[in-house]
């Protein structure tokens, strides 16, 4: 038994009382037009561009990478991108990232997004990794100098398919 396993076993063995996970009904915000709200959140909150034109090919990798997102969240403009291939680093090392989402994949809030992710019973056995991306990477220092592309893409363009 490794030292890690031994420590975890000791912790597990010393739990005196167990409590079940509480059942909490959360009624997240609902939008009359989640697609319109998603477009607004992308452009105003996350700093991504939104295009309703035909999307580029998903096979591009390099300075400009294109990927398909599974779930788009109207509440905050983020997009769930699961790992579909061995190399997931292109999501973070591309200068410009194109994300294609279906109009039908837009949900109102994060609660609905996580419900959709959890609904696929073998989701993490199949993909093992997924991430929410909302707009280009950015950071600011104490003087307020905003820098795009600090840890990932300098620009993100979201293509919404019909």
N, C-alpha and C. Protein backbone atom coordinates (compact mmCIF):
# COMPACT_ATOMS: atom_id res chain seq x y z
N UNK A 1 0.85 -1.18 0.00
CA UNK A 1 0.00 0.00 0.00
C UNK A 1 0.90 1.24 0.00
N UNK A 2 0.62 2.17 -0.90
CA UNK A 2 1.43 3.38 -0.98
C UNK A 2 1.11 4.30 0.21
N UNK A 3 1.99 5.25 0.46
CA UNK A 3 1.77 6.18 1.58
C UNK A 3 0.50 6.99 1.35
N UNK A 4 0.22 7.33 0.11
CA UNK A 4 -1.01 8.07 -0.20
C UNK A 4 -2.24 7.24 0.17
N UNK A 5 -2.25 5.97 -0.27
CA UNK A 5 -3.37 5.09 0.04
C UNK A 5 -3.52 4.87 1.55
N UNK A 6 -2.39 4.80 2.23
CA UNK A 6 -2.42 4.61 3.69
C UNK A 6 -3.03 5.83 4.38
N UNK A 7 -2.63 7.00 3.96
CA UNK A 7 -3.18 8.24 4.55
C UNK A 7 -4.68 8.33 4.30
N UNK A 8 -5.10 8.06 3.07
CA UNK A 8 -6.52 8.12 2.74
C UNK A 8 -7.32 7.08 3.53
N UNK A 9 -6.74 5.89 3.71
CA UNK A 9 -7.42 4.84 4.49
C UNK A 9 -7.58 5.28 5.93
N UNK A 10 -6.55 5.87 6.52
CA UNK A 10 -6.64 6.36 7.90
C UNK A 10 -7.73 7.43 8.04
N UNK A 11 -7.75 8.34 7.08
CA UNK A 11 -8.78 9.38 7.12
C UNK A 11 -10.17 8.75 7.02
N UNK A 12 -10.33 7.83 6.09
CA UNK A 12 -11.61 7.17 5.88
C UNK A 12 -12.04 6.39 7.14
N UNK A 13 -11.09 5.69 7.76
CA UNK A 13 -11.40 4.88 8.95
C UNK A 13 -11.77 5.72 10.16
N UNK A 14 -11.35 6.97 10.19
CA UNK A 14 -11.60 7.82 11.36
C UNK A 14 -12.81 8.75 11.21
N UNK A 15 -13.58 8.54 10.19
CA UNK A 15 -14.82 9.32 10.05
C UNK A 15 -15.81 8.77 11.06
N UNK A 16 -16.25 9.62 11.98
CA UNK A 16 -17.14 9.17 13.07
C UNK A 16 -18.60 9.14 12.65
N UNK A 17 -19.01 10.13 11.87
CA UNK A 17 -20.41 10.21 11.49
C UNK A 17 -20.49 10.62 10.01
N UNK A 18 -21.34 9.94 9.29
CA UNK A 18 -21.49 10.24 7.87
C UNK A 18 -22.84 10.93 7.63
N UNK A 19 -22.82 11.88 6.72
CA UNK A 19 -24.03 12.62 6.39
C UNK A 19 -24.32 12.46 4.91
N UNK A 20 -25.58 12.22 4.57
CA UNK A 20 -25.91 12.10 3.15
C UNK A 20 -25.84 13.47 2.47
N UNK A 21 -25.59 13.44 1.18
CA UNK A 21 -25.57 14.67 0.40
C UNK A 21 -26.98 15.27 0.43
N UNK A 22 -27.10 16.55 0.74
CA UNK A 22 -28.44 17.14 0.84
C UNK A 22 -29.10 17.26 -0.54
N UNK A 23 -30.40 17.10 -0.55
CA UNK A 23 -31.18 17.32 -1.76
C UNK A 23 -31.59 18.79 -1.77
N UNK A 24 -31.08 19.52 -2.70
CA UNK A 24 -31.38 20.95 -2.77
C UNK A 24 -31.97 21.25 -4.15
N UNK A 25 -33.16 21.81 -4.14
CA UNK A 25 -33.78 22.21 -5.41
C UNK A 25 -33.33 23.63 -5.72
N UNK A 26 -32.57 23.77 -6.79
CA UNK A 26 -32.08 25.08 -7.18
C UNK A 26 -32.79 25.48 -8.47
N UNK A 27 -33.45 26.58 -8.39
CA UNK A 27 -34.13 27.11 -9.57
C UNK A 27 -33.26 28.23 -10.13
N UNK A 28 -32.38 27.86 -11.03
CA UNK A 28 -31.49 28.83 -11.65
C UNK A 28 -32.26 29.78 -12.55
N UNK A 29 -31.59 30.83 -12.94
CA UNK A 29 -32.21 31.83 -13.80
C UNK A 29 -32.59 31.20 -15.14
N UNK A 30 -33.74 31.57 -15.66
CA UNK A 30 -34.22 31.09 -16.96
C UNK A 30 -34.40 32.29 -17.88
N UNK A 31 -33.98 32.16 -19.10
CA UNK A 31 -34.11 33.23 -20.08
C UNK A 31 -35.16 32.86 -21.11
N UNK A 32 -35.95 33.85 -21.52
CA UNK A 32 -36.95 33.63 -22.56
C UNK A 32 -36.27 33.23 -23.87
N UNK A 33 -35.15 33.87 -24.15
CA UNK A 33 -34.38 33.56 -25.36
C UNK A 33 -32.94 33.31 -24.95
N UNK A 34 -32.60 32.06 -24.56
CA UNK A 34 -31.25 31.78 -24.09
C UNK A 34 -30.17 32.04 -25.14
N UNK A 35 -30.47 31.85 -26.42
CA UNK A 35 -29.46 32.08 -27.46
C UNK A 35 -29.11 33.56 -27.51
N UNK A 36 -30.11 34.43 -27.47
CA UNK A 36 -29.86 35.87 -27.48
C UNK A 36 -29.05 36.29 -26.24
N UNK A 37 -29.40 35.74 -25.09
CA UNK A 37 -28.67 36.05 -23.85
C UNK A 37 -27.24 35.53 -23.93
N UNK A 38 -27.06 34.34 -24.53
CA UNK A 38 -25.71 33.78 -24.69
C UNK A 38 -24.85 34.70 -25.55
N UNK A 39 -25.40 35.18 -26.65
CA UNK A 39 -24.66 36.10 -27.52
C UNK A 39 -24.30 37.37 -26.76
N UNK A 40 -25.23 37.90 -25.99
CA UNK A 40 -24.98 39.09 -25.19
C UNK A 40 -23.89 38.84 -24.15
N UNK A 41 -23.95 37.70 -23.46
CA UNK A 41 -22.95 37.38 -22.44
C UNK A 41 -21.57 37.18 -23.07
N UNK A 42 -21.52 36.54 -24.22
CA UNK A 42 -20.23 36.33 -24.90
C UNK A 42 -19.57 37.65 -25.24
N UNK A 43 -20.33 38.55 -25.79
CA UNK A 43 -19.74 39.81 -26.26
C UNK A 43 -19.49 40.80 -25.13
N UNK A 44 -20.35 40.82 -24.13
CA UNK A 44 -20.19 41.83 -23.08
C UNK A 44 -19.42 41.34 -21.86
N UNK A 45 -19.56 40.09 -21.50
CA UNK A 45 -18.90 39.57 -20.30
C UNK A 45 -17.56 38.92 -20.63
N UNK A 46 -17.58 37.97 -21.56
CA UNK A 46 -16.37 37.17 -21.77
C UNK A 46 -15.42 37.75 -22.80
N UNK A 47 -15.88 38.68 -23.63
CA UNK A 47 -14.98 39.28 -24.61
C UNK A 47 -14.80 38.47 -25.88
N UNK A 48 -15.68 37.49 -26.10
CA UNK A 48 -15.60 36.68 -27.33
C UNK A 48 -16.41 37.35 -28.43
N UNK A 49 -16.00 37.10 -29.67
CA UNK A 49 -16.79 37.52 -30.82
C UNK A 49 -17.78 36.40 -31.11
N UNK A 50 -18.95 36.77 -31.64
CA UNK A 50 -19.95 35.77 -32.00
C UNK A 50 -20.28 35.93 -33.48
N UNK A 51 -20.28 34.80 -34.21
CA UNK A 51 -20.62 34.80 -35.63
C UNK A 51 -21.76 33.83 -35.87
N UNK A 52 -22.67 34.25 -36.70
CA UNK A 52 -23.76 33.37 -37.10
C UNK A 52 -23.53 32.82 -38.50
N UNK A 53 -22.32 33.06 -39.04
CA UNK A 53 -21.95 32.58 -40.37
C UNK A 53 -21.63 31.09 -40.31
N UNK A 54 -21.32 30.54 -41.47
CA UNK A 54 -20.90 29.14 -41.53
C UNK A 54 -19.59 28.98 -40.76
N UNK A 55 -19.51 27.98 -39.89
CA UNK A 55 -18.28 27.79 -39.09
C UNK A 55 -17.14 27.22 -39.93
N UNK A 56 -15.91 27.44 -39.48
CA UNK A 56 -14.74 26.85 -40.16
C UNK A 56 -14.66 25.36 -39.89
N UNK A 57 -13.72 24.71 -40.52
CA UNK A 57 -13.49 23.29 -40.31
C UNK A 57 -13.02 23.03 -38.89
N UNK A 58 -13.45 21.92 -38.31
CA UNK A 58 -13.06 21.57 -36.94
C UNK A 58 -11.65 21.00 -36.87
N UNK A 59 -11.06 20.65 -37.99
CA UNK A 59 -9.76 19.98 -38.00
C UNK A 59 -8.56 20.90 -37.84
N UNK A 60 -8.77 22.20 -37.86
CA UNK A 60 -7.63 23.12 -37.79
C UNK A 60 -6.96 23.04 -36.42
N UNK A 61 -5.63 23.06 -36.40
CA UNK A 61 -4.85 23.09 -35.16
C UNK A 61 -3.65 23.98 -35.41
N UNK A 62 -3.20 24.68 -34.42
CA UNK A 62 -2.02 25.53 -34.57
C UNK A 62 -2.30 26.91 -34.03
N UNK A 63 -1.85 27.94 -34.75
CA UNK A 63 -2.06 29.31 -34.28
C UNK A 63 -3.55 29.61 -34.19
N UNK A 64 -4.32 29.10 -35.15
CA UNK A 64 -5.78 29.21 -35.10
C UNK A 64 -6.32 27.79 -34.97
N UNK A 65 -7.03 27.51 -33.88
CA UNK A 65 -7.60 26.18 -33.67
C UNK A 65 -9.11 26.28 -33.62
N UNK A 66 -9.75 25.23 -34.11
CA UNK A 66 -11.21 25.17 -34.12
C UNK A 66 -11.65 23.91 -33.41
N UNK A 67 -12.62 24.05 -32.53
CA UNK A 67 -13.11 22.94 -31.72
C UNK A 67 -14.63 23.05 -31.60
N UNK A 68 -15.26 21.93 -31.34
CA UNK A 68 -16.71 21.93 -31.13
C UNK A 68 -17.00 21.91 -29.64
N UNK A 69 -17.89 22.80 -29.22
CA UNK A 69 -18.34 22.83 -27.83
C UNK A 69 -19.67 22.10 -27.69
N UNK A 70 -19.88 21.44 -26.56
CA UNK A 70 -21.10 20.65 -26.36
C UNK A 70 -22.25 21.45 -25.75
N UNK A 71 -21.92 22.33 -24.82
CA UNK A 71 -22.96 23.07 -24.09
C UNK A 71 -22.55 24.53 -24.00
N UNK A 72 -23.47 25.42 -24.31
CA UNK A 72 -23.23 26.86 -24.19
C UNK A 72 -24.15 27.40 -23.11
N UNK A 73 -23.62 28.25 -22.22
CA UNK A 73 -24.37 28.73 -21.07
C UNK A 73 -24.71 30.21 -21.26
N UNK A 74 -26.01 30.51 -21.31
CA UNK A 74 -26.47 31.89 -21.55
C UNK A 74 -26.15 32.81 -20.39
N UNK A 75 -26.15 32.29 -19.19
CA UNK A 75 -25.93 33.07 -17.97
C UNK A 75 -24.60 33.82 -17.98
N UNK A 76 -23.54 33.17 -18.49
CA UNK A 76 -22.21 33.76 -18.38
C UNK A 76 -21.38 33.67 -19.66
N UNK A 77 -21.93 33.12 -20.72
CA UNK A 77 -21.22 33.06 -21.99
C UNK A 77 -20.12 32.03 -22.06
N UNK A 78 -20.15 31.02 -21.20
CA UNK A 78 -19.09 30.00 -21.26
C UNK A 78 -19.58 28.78 -22.05
N UNK A 79 -18.62 27.99 -22.50
CA UNK A 79 -18.91 26.83 -23.35
C UNK A 79 -18.16 25.62 -22.80
N UNK A 80 -18.87 24.50 -22.65
CA UNK A 80 -18.28 23.25 -22.19
C UNK A 80 -17.66 22.54 -23.38
N UNK A 81 -16.34 22.25 -23.25
CA UNK A 81 -15.61 21.57 -24.30
C UNK A 81 -15.02 20.29 -23.71
N UNK A 82 -15.53 19.13 -24.15
CA UNK A 82 -14.98 17.88 -23.65
C UNK A 82 -13.73 17.48 -24.42
N UNK A 83 -12.92 16.64 -23.80
CA UNK A 83 -11.74 16.12 -24.48
C UNK A 83 -12.20 15.02 -25.43
N UNK A 84 -11.93 15.19 -26.70
CA UNK A 84 -12.31 14.20 -27.70
C UNK A 84 -11.09 13.51 -28.31
N UNK A 85 -9.93 13.99 -27.99
CA UNK A 85 -8.71 13.42 -28.55
C UNK A 85 -7.62 13.46 -27.49
N UNK A 86 -6.51 12.80 -27.76
CA UNK A 86 -5.43 12.71 -26.77
C UNK A 86 -4.85 14.06 -26.40
N UNK A 87 -4.61 14.91 -27.39
CA UNK A 87 -3.97 16.20 -27.12
C UNK A 87 -5.03 17.27 -26.86
N UNK A 88 -5.08 17.76 -25.65
CA UNK A 88 -6.02 18.84 -25.32
C UNK A 88 -5.30 20.18 -25.16
N UNK A 89 -3.99 20.17 -25.33
CA UNK A 89 -3.21 21.38 -25.09
C UNK A 89 -3.50 22.47 -26.12
N UNK A 90 -3.97 22.10 -27.31
CA UNK A 90 -4.24 23.12 -28.32
C UNK A 90 -5.27 24.13 -27.85
N UNK A 91 -6.15 23.72 -26.93
CA UNK A 91 -7.14 24.66 -26.38
C UNK A 91 -6.48 25.85 -25.69
N UNK A 92 -5.29 25.62 -25.15
CA UNK A 92 -4.64 26.63 -24.34
C UNK A 92 -3.40 27.25 -24.98
N UNK A 93 -2.87 26.63 -26.03
CA UNK A 93 -1.67 27.20 -26.64
C UNK A 93 -1.93 27.85 -28.00
N UNK A 94 -3.16 27.77 -28.50
CA UNK A 94 -3.50 28.45 -29.75
C UNK A 94 -3.60 29.95 -29.50
N UNK A 95 -3.18 30.73 -30.48
CA UNK A 95 -3.31 32.18 -30.37
C UNK A 95 -4.77 32.62 -30.53
N UNK A 96 -5.49 31.93 -31.40
CA UNK A 96 -6.88 32.27 -31.68
C UNK A 96 -7.69 30.98 -31.67
N UNK A 97 -8.80 31.00 -30.96
CA UNK A 97 -9.62 29.80 -30.80
C UNK A 97 -11.00 30.04 -31.37
N UNK A 98 -11.43 29.16 -32.26
CA UNK A 98 -12.79 29.16 -32.79
C UNK A 98 -13.55 28.04 -32.10
N UNK A 99 -14.74 28.34 -31.59
CA UNK A 99 -15.56 27.33 -30.94
C UNK A 99 -16.91 27.29 -31.66
N UNK A 100 -17.30 26.10 -32.08
CA UNK A 100 -18.57 25.91 -32.77
C UNK A 100 -19.56 25.30 -31.79
N UNK A 101 -20.73 25.91 -31.66
CA UNK A 101 -21.79 25.37 -30.81
C UNK A 101 -23.09 25.33 -31.59
N UNK A 102 -23.92 24.40 -31.24
CA UNK A 102 -25.23 24.29 -31.85
C UNK A 102 -26.20 25.21 -31.10
N UNK A 103 -27.12 25.80 -31.82
CA UNK A 103 -28.16 26.63 -31.21
C UNK A 103 -28.94 25.82 -30.17
N UNK A 104 -29.10 24.52 -30.42
CA UNK A 104 -29.84 23.65 -29.50
C UNK A 104 -29.06 23.32 -28.23
N UNK A 105 -27.77 23.62 -28.22
CA UNK A 105 -26.94 23.29 -27.05
C UNK A 105 -26.92 24.40 -26.01
N UNK A 106 -27.59 25.52 -26.27
CA UNK A 106 -27.58 26.65 -25.34
C UNK A 106 -28.56 26.40 -24.20
N UNK A 107 -28.05 26.47 -22.96
CA UNK A 107 -28.88 26.34 -21.76
C UNK A 107 -28.86 27.67 -21.02
N UNK A 108 -29.81 27.88 -20.14
CA UNK A 108 -29.92 29.16 -19.44
C UNK A 108 -28.85 29.38 -18.39
N UNK A 109 -28.50 28.31 -17.62
CA UNK A 109 -27.61 28.52 -16.47
C UNK A 109 -26.67 27.34 -16.26
N UNK A 110 -25.73 27.52 -15.34
CA UNK A 110 -24.73 26.49 -15.05
C UNK A 110 -25.35 25.23 -14.47
N UNK A 111 -26.44 25.36 -13.71
CA UNK A 111 -27.10 24.17 -13.15
C UNK A 111 -27.58 23.25 -14.28
N UNK A 112 -28.18 23.84 -15.31
CA UNK A 112 -28.63 23.05 -16.45
C UNK A 112 -27.44 22.44 -17.19
N UNK A 113 -26.35 23.18 -17.29
CA UNK A 113 -25.15 22.66 -17.97
C UNK A 113 -24.62 21.43 -17.24
N UNK A 114 -24.49 21.51 -15.92
CA UNK A 114 -23.97 20.36 -15.16
C UNK A 114 -24.94 19.19 -15.19
N UNK A 115 -26.25 19.47 -15.24
CA UNK A 115 -27.22 18.38 -15.38
C UNK A 115 -27.02 17.65 -16.70
N UNK A 116 -26.77 18.39 -17.77
CA UNK A 116 -26.53 17.75 -19.07
C UNK A 116 -25.25 16.93 -19.06
N UNK A 117 -24.22 17.45 -18.42
CA UNK A 117 -22.96 16.71 -18.33
C UNK A 117 -23.17 15.42 -17.54
N UNK A 118 -23.87 15.53 -16.41
CA UNK A 118 -24.10 14.36 -15.55
C UNK A 118 -25.05 13.36 -16.19
N UNK A 119 -25.91 13.81 -17.10
CA UNK A 119 -26.89 12.92 -17.72
C UNK A 119 -26.23 11.83 -18.54
N UNK A 120 -25.04 12.08 -19.01
CA UNK A 120 -24.31 11.06 -19.75
C UNK A 120 -23.53 10.22 -18.74
N UNK A 121 -24.06 9.05 -18.42
CA UNK A 121 -23.50 8.22 -17.34
C UNK A 121 -22.03 7.88 -17.54
N UNK A 122 -21.61 7.64 -18.77
CA UNK A 122 -20.22 7.26 -18.98
C UNK A 122 -19.40 8.41 -19.54
N UNK A 123 -19.85 9.62 -19.32
CA UNK A 123 -19.19 10.78 -19.90
C UNK A 123 -17.71 10.84 -19.55
N UNK A 124 -17.38 10.80 -18.26
CA UNK A 124 -15.98 10.94 -17.87
C UNK A 124 -15.18 9.67 -18.10
N UNK A 125 -15.82 8.52 -18.20
CA UNK A 125 -15.08 7.31 -18.60
C UNK A 125 -14.65 7.45 -20.05
N UNK A 126 -15.51 8.12 -20.85
CA UNK A 126 -15.20 8.27 -22.27
C UNK A 126 -14.19 9.39 -22.49
N UNK A 127 -14.37 10.56 -21.86
CA UNK A 127 -13.54 11.72 -22.16
C UNK A 127 -12.46 11.99 -21.11
N UNK A 128 -12.75 11.78 -19.85
CA UNK A 128 -11.81 12.00 -18.74
C UNK A 128 -11.48 13.47 -18.45
N UNK A 129 -11.77 14.37 -19.37
CA UNK A 129 -11.44 15.78 -19.16
C UNK A 129 -12.43 16.63 -19.94
N UNK A 130 -12.76 17.75 -19.37
CA UNK A 130 -13.57 18.75 -20.05
C UNK A 130 -13.34 20.07 -19.37
N UNK A 131 -13.60 21.16 -20.07
CA UNK A 131 -13.38 22.47 -19.48
C UNK A 131 -14.41 23.45 -20.01
N UNK A 132 -14.74 24.42 -19.17
CA UNK A 132 -15.55 25.54 -19.61
C UNK A 132 -14.61 26.65 -20.06
N UNK A 133 -14.85 27.19 -21.23
CA UNK A 133 -14.07 28.32 -21.73
C UNK A 133 -15.02 29.47 -21.98
N UNK A 134 -14.65 30.63 -21.50
CA UNK A 134 -15.48 31.81 -21.75
C UNK A 134 -14.59 32.96 -22.19
N UNK A 135 -14.46 33.10 -23.46
CA UNK A 135 -13.71 34.22 -24.01
C UNK A 135 -12.22 34.03 -23.97
N UNK A 136 -11.50 35.04 -24.44
CA UNK A 136 -10.04 34.96 -24.46
C UNK A 136 -9.45 35.05 -23.07
N UNK A 137 -8.25 34.52 -22.92
CA UNK A 137 -7.53 34.62 -21.67
C UNK A 137 -7.15 36.08 -21.43
N UNK A 138 -7.31 36.52 -20.19
CA UNK A 138 -6.93 37.90 -19.88
C UNK A 138 -6.53 38.01 -18.41
N UNK A 139 -5.69 38.97 -18.14
CA UNK A 139 -5.27 39.26 -16.78
C UNK A 139 -4.95 40.75 -16.69
N UNK A 140 -5.02 41.29 -15.49
CA UNK A 140 -4.71 42.71 -15.29
C UNK A 140 -3.85 42.86 -14.05
N UNK A 141 -2.96 43.84 -14.07
CA UNK A 141 -2.15 44.09 -12.88
C UNK A 141 -2.84 45.14 -12.02
N UNK A 142 -2.23 45.48 -10.92
CA UNK A 142 -2.82 46.40 -9.95
C UNK A 142 -3.07 47.80 -10.54
N UNK A 143 -2.30 48.15 -11.56
CA UNK A 143 -2.50 49.45 -12.20
C UNK A 143 -3.58 49.40 -13.26
N UNK A 144 -4.16 48.22 -13.48
CA UNK A 144 -5.27 48.08 -14.41
C UNK A 144 -4.88 47.86 -15.85
N UNK A 145 -3.63 47.50 -16.11
CA UNK A 145 -3.21 47.21 -17.46
C UNK A 145 -3.72 45.82 -17.84
N UNK A 146 -4.67 45.77 -18.76
CA UNK A 146 -5.29 44.51 -19.17
C UNK A 146 -4.49 43.89 -20.31
N UNK A 147 -4.16 42.59 -20.15
CA UNK A 147 -3.39 41.87 -21.14
C UNK A 147 -4.22 40.68 -21.61
N UNK A 148 -4.45 40.58 -22.94
CA UNK A 148 -5.14 39.43 -23.51
C UNK A 148 -4.12 38.38 -23.90
N UNK A 149 -4.51 37.11 -23.78
CA UNK A 149 -3.63 36.01 -24.15
C UNK A 149 -2.59 35.70 -23.10
N UNK A 150 -2.87 36.02 -21.85
CA UNK A 150 -1.89 35.81 -20.78
C UNK A 150 -1.61 34.33 -20.55
N UNK A 151 -2.64 33.49 -20.52
CA UNK A 151 -2.44 32.06 -20.27
C UNK A 151 -2.99 31.19 -21.39
N UNK A 152 -3.70 31.75 -22.33
CA UNK A 152 -4.29 30.95 -23.42
C UNK A 152 -4.57 31.86 -24.60
N UNK A 153 -5.61 31.56 -25.35
CA UNK A 153 -5.91 32.27 -26.59
C UNK A 153 -6.09 33.77 -26.39
N UNK A 154 -5.58 34.54 -27.36
CA UNK A 154 -5.76 36.00 -27.35
C UNK A 154 -7.14 36.39 -27.84
N UNK A 155 -7.73 35.54 -28.65
CA UNK A 155 -9.08 35.83 -29.14
C UNK A 155 -9.87 34.54 -29.22
N UNK A 156 -11.18 34.67 -28.99
CA UNK A 156 -12.10 33.55 -29.12
C UNK A 156 -13.26 34.01 -29.98
N UNK A 157 -13.58 33.21 -30.98
CA UNK A 157 -14.74 33.48 -31.83
C UNK A 157 -15.68 32.29 -31.70
N UNK A 158 -16.93 32.57 -31.37
CA UNK A 158 -17.95 31.54 -31.20
C UNK A 158 -18.83 31.52 -32.44
N UNK A 159 -18.96 30.36 -33.05
CA UNK A 159 -19.84 30.20 -34.21
C UNK A 159 -21.08 29.44 -33.75
N UNK A 160 -22.25 30.02 -33.95
CA UNK A 160 -23.49 29.39 -33.54
C UNK A 160 -24.16 28.78 -34.78
N UNK A 161 -24.26 27.46 -34.79
CA UNK A 161 -24.92 26.76 -35.89
C UNK A 161 -26.42 26.73 -35.66
N UNK A 162 -27.15 26.64 -36.74
CA UNK A 162 -28.62 26.56 -36.62
C UNK A 162 -29.06 25.20 -36.22
